[in-house]
GROMACS .gro file of C-alpha atoms in nm:
model
  155
    1MET     CA    1  -2.156   1.473  -3.260
    2PRO     CA    2  -2.386   1.594  -2.961
    3ARG     CA    3  -2.746   1.497  -3.066
    4ALA     CA    4  -3.041   1.691  -3.044
    5TYR     CA    5  -3.323   1.629  -2.850
    6GLY     CA    6  -3.599   1.359  -2.921
    7GLU     CA    7  -3.308   1.219  -3.159
    8PRO     CA    8  -3.320   0.820  -3.123
    9MET     CA    9  -2.964   0.724  -2.944
   10ILE     CA   10  -2.760   0.518  -3.200
   11THR     CA   11  -2.524   0.339  -3.008
   12PRO     CA   12  -2.262  -0.025  -3.108
   13PRO     CA   13  -2.326  -0.340  -2.968
   14VAL     CA   14  -2.198  -0.413  -2.619
   15ALA     CA   15  -1.811  -0.565  -2.793
   16GLU     CA   16  -1.783  -0.300  -2.973
   17ARG     CA   17  -1.845  -0.066  -2.656
   18ARG     CA   18  -1.593  -0.251  -2.438
   19ALA     CA   19  -1.255  -0.040  -2.424
   20TYR     CA   20  -1.019  -0.437  -2.359
   21PRO     CA   21  -1.210  -0.751  -2.499
   22ARG     CA   22  -1.305  -0.938  -2.286
   23ALA     CA   23  -1.034  -1.239  -2.126
   24PRO     CA   24  -1.085  -1.590  -2.135
   25GLN     CA   25  -1.225  -1.715  -1.849
   26PRO     CA   26  -1.022  -2.022  -1.735
   27THR     CA   27  -1.123  -2.341  -1.582
   28ILE     CA   28  -1.070  -2.500  -1.359
   29PRO     CA   29  -1.105  -2.936  -1.425
   30PRO     CA   30  -1.199  -3.065  -1.146
   31THR     CA   31  -1.017  -3.264  -0.925
   32VAL     CA   32  -1.229  -3.623  -0.951
   33PRO     CA   33  -1.310  -3.731  -1.201
   34PRO     CA   34  -1.748  -3.644  -1.234
   35GLU     CA   35  -1.825  -4.030  -1.181
   36GLU     CA   36  -1.553  -4.153  -0.945
   37ALA     CA   37  -1.669  -3.863  -0.716
   38THR     CA   38  -1.789  -3.958  -0.343
   39ILE     CA   39  -1.876  -3.717  -0.104
   40PHE     CA   40  -1.565  -3.853   0.057
   41ASN     CA   41  -1.316  -3.756  -0.167
   42ASP     CA   42  -1.546  -3.488  -0.345
   43HIS     CA   43  -1.625  -3.121  -0.132
   44GLY     CA   44  -1.863  -3.048  -0.367
   45THR     CA   45  -2.051  -3.380  -0.408
   46PHE     CA   46  -2.035  -3.288  -0.032
   47ARG     CA   47  -2.323  -2.972  -0.112
   48ALA     CA   48  -2.471  -3.089  -0.300
   49GLU     CA   49  -2.578  -3.378  -0.123
   50THR     CA   50  -2.610  -3.155   0.210
   51GLN     CA   51  -2.855  -2.934   0.050
   52ARG     CA   52  -3.062  -3.213  -0.092
   53LEU     CA   53  -3.160  -3.378   0.253
   54ALA     CA   54  -3.186  -2.993   0.395
   55ARG     CA   55  -3.476  -2.969   0.086
   56ASN     CA   56  -3.592  -3.308   0.205
   57ARG     CA   57  -3.556  -3.187   0.590
   58ASP     CA   58  -3.368  -3.512   0.653
   59TRP     CA   59  -3.207  -3.460   0.967
   60GLN     CA   60  -3.049  -3.788   1.112
   61ARG     CA   61  -2.886  -3.889   0.721
   62LEU     CA   62  -2.775  -3.482   0.775
   63ALA     CA   63  -2.685  -3.539   1.044
   64ALA     CA   64  -2.491  -3.879   1.014
   65MET     CA   65  -2.346  -3.755   0.677
   66THR     CA   66  -2.179  -3.512   0.823
   67SER     CA   67  -2.026  -3.669   1.081
   68SER     CA   68  -1.936  -3.916   0.883
   69ALA     CA   69  -1.749  -3.667   0.635
   70ILE     CA   70  -1.525  -3.516   0.950
   71GLU     CA   71  -1.436  -3.880   1.041
   72GLU     CA   72  -1.363  -4.016   0.667
   73ALA     CA   73  -1.326  -3.705   0.438
   74THR     CA   74  -1.013  -3.622   0.204
   75TRP     CA   75  -1.104  -3.271   0.178
   76ALA     CA   76  -1.237  -3.261   0.601
   77GLN     CA   77  -0.830  -3.232   0.666
   78LEU     CA   78  -0.741  -2.858   0.756
   79PRO     CA   79  -0.870  -2.757   1.047
   80GLU     CA   80  -1.061  -2.429   0.901
   81MET     CA   81  -1.317  -2.684   0.756
   82ARG     CA   82  -1.304  -2.969   0.999
   83ALA     CA   83  -1.499  -2.688   1.223
   84ALA     CA   84  -1.710  -2.544   1.036
   85LEU     CA   85  -1.875  -2.947   0.955
   86LEU     CA   86  -1.879  -2.995   1.375
   87GLU     CA   87  -2.050  -2.632   1.439
   88ASP     CA   88  -2.263  -2.758   1.127
   89LEU     CA   89  -2.320  -3.080   1.311
   90ALA     CA   90  -2.382  -2.945   1.625
   91ARG     CA   91  -2.650  -2.670   1.499
   92ILE     CA   92  -2.826  -2.988   1.359
   93TYR     CA   93  -2.846  -3.171   1.672
   94ARG     CA   94  -2.940  -2.851   1.836
   95ASP     CA   95  -3.157  -2.613   1.611
   96ARG     CA   96  -3.331  -2.914   1.390
   97LEU     CA   97  -3.303  -3.270   1.576
   98LYS     CA   98  -3.345  -3.107   1.936
   99ASP     CA   99  -3.098  -3.298   2.123
  100PRO     CA  100  -2.916  -3.075   2.311
  101SER     CA  101  -2.679  -3.414   2.478
  102SER     CA  102  -2.589  -3.437   2.095
  103ALA     CA  103  -2.500  -3.062   2.022
  104ALA     CA  104  -2.305  -3.047   2.363
  105ASP     CA  105  -2.081  -3.325   2.343
  106VAL     CA  106  -2.030  -3.202   1.923
  107PHE     CA  107  -1.992  -2.824   2.034
  108ALA     CA  108  -1.702  -2.999   2.327
  109ARG     CA  109  -1.572  -3.162   2.048
  110LEU     CA  110  -1.525  -2.821   1.879
  111ALA     CA  111  -1.353  -2.654   2.226
  112LYS     CA  112  -1.154  -2.848   2.193
  113GLU     CA  113  -0.989  -2.813   1.821
  114SER     CA  114  -1.097  -2.436   1.798
  115PRO     CA  115  -1.019  -2.352   2.100
  116ALA     CA  116  -1.226  -1.957   2.015
  117ASN     CA  117  -1.531  -2.033   1.893
  118PRO     CA  118  -1.749  -1.854   1.959
  119ALA     CA  119  -2.071  -2.137   1.836
  120ALA     CA  120  -1.878  -2.290   2.081
  121ILE     CA  121  -1.789  -2.037   2.358
  122GLU     CA  122  -2.221  -1.945   2.409
  123PHE     CA  123  -2.380  -2.254   2.398
  124LEU     CA  124  -2.138  -2.494   2.628
  125THR     CA  125  -2.111  -2.120   2.854
  126GLU     CA  126  -2.510  -2.164   2.914
  127ARG     CA  127  -2.509  -2.536   2.972
  128TYR     CA  128  -2.192  -2.522   3.235
  129GLU     CA  129  -2.318  -2.164   3.380
  130LYS     CA  130  -2.701  -2.376   3.332
  131ASN     CA  131  -2.559  -2.672   3.504
  132GLY     CA  132  -2.333  -2.438   3.728
  133GLU     CA  133  -2.062  -2.605   3.686
  134TRP     CA  134  -1.796  -2.358   3.750
  135ARG     CA  135  -1.456  -2.565   3.698
  136PRO     CA  136  -1.562  -2.730   3.286
  137LEU     CA  137  -1.639  -2.297   3.228
  138PHE     CA  138  -1.302  -2.157   3.357
  139ASP     CA  139  -1.088  -2.414   3.159
  140LEU     CA  140  -1.375  -2.328   2.821
  141TYR     CA  141  -1.239  -1.918   2.840
  142ALA     CA  142  -0.941  -2.038   2.955
  143ALA     CA  143  -0.821  -2.267   2.628
  144ALA     CA  144  -1.040  -1.967   2.443
  145ILE     CA  145  -0.816  -1.675   2.546
  146GLU     CA  146  -0.531  -1.944   2.564
  147ALA     CA  147  -0.604  -1.997   2.193
  148SER     CA  148  -0.597  -1.683   2.026
  149TRP     CA  149  -0.350  -1.418   2.327
  150ASP     CA  150  -0.056  -1.253   2.135
  151PRO     CA  151   0.206  -1.195   2.358
  152ASP     CA  152   0.323  -0.876   2.082
  153GLN     CA  153  -0.022  -0.730   2.204
  154ASP     CA  154   0.071  -0.478   2.455
  155ARG     CA  155   0.421  -0.366   2.247
   0.00000   0.00000   0.00000
């Protein structure tokens, strides 16, 4: 029944307005018990520690921890995760620690593991052009094209 202008609107409680009851949300058990979690066996613990170090602007320890995680963490074995960690580490060296040499080493490693990574290509291209290193620049682009080329693309 429509209400007249000025009459208060009476609405049922939220639970009664739902057409379907809310499904119970599943809880995902942690893979590592909280008391045994370390940055090397639990990605959530690693992320929490990296955020704490970044808030405290402790870039040296953040770089060291990220580097260690790349080598030792059980959760960092997937190529995508390693590429993300390498890119984070290279950016820490380049942007926070102002260490272009270390950044170039990490970006070169990233380019080897993930040849089509745009951040690595951009940084290394600029560095190689500035230094007149044309062969490494050619190899960088050749590897990127090889990694992303699809032979069925022309068909």
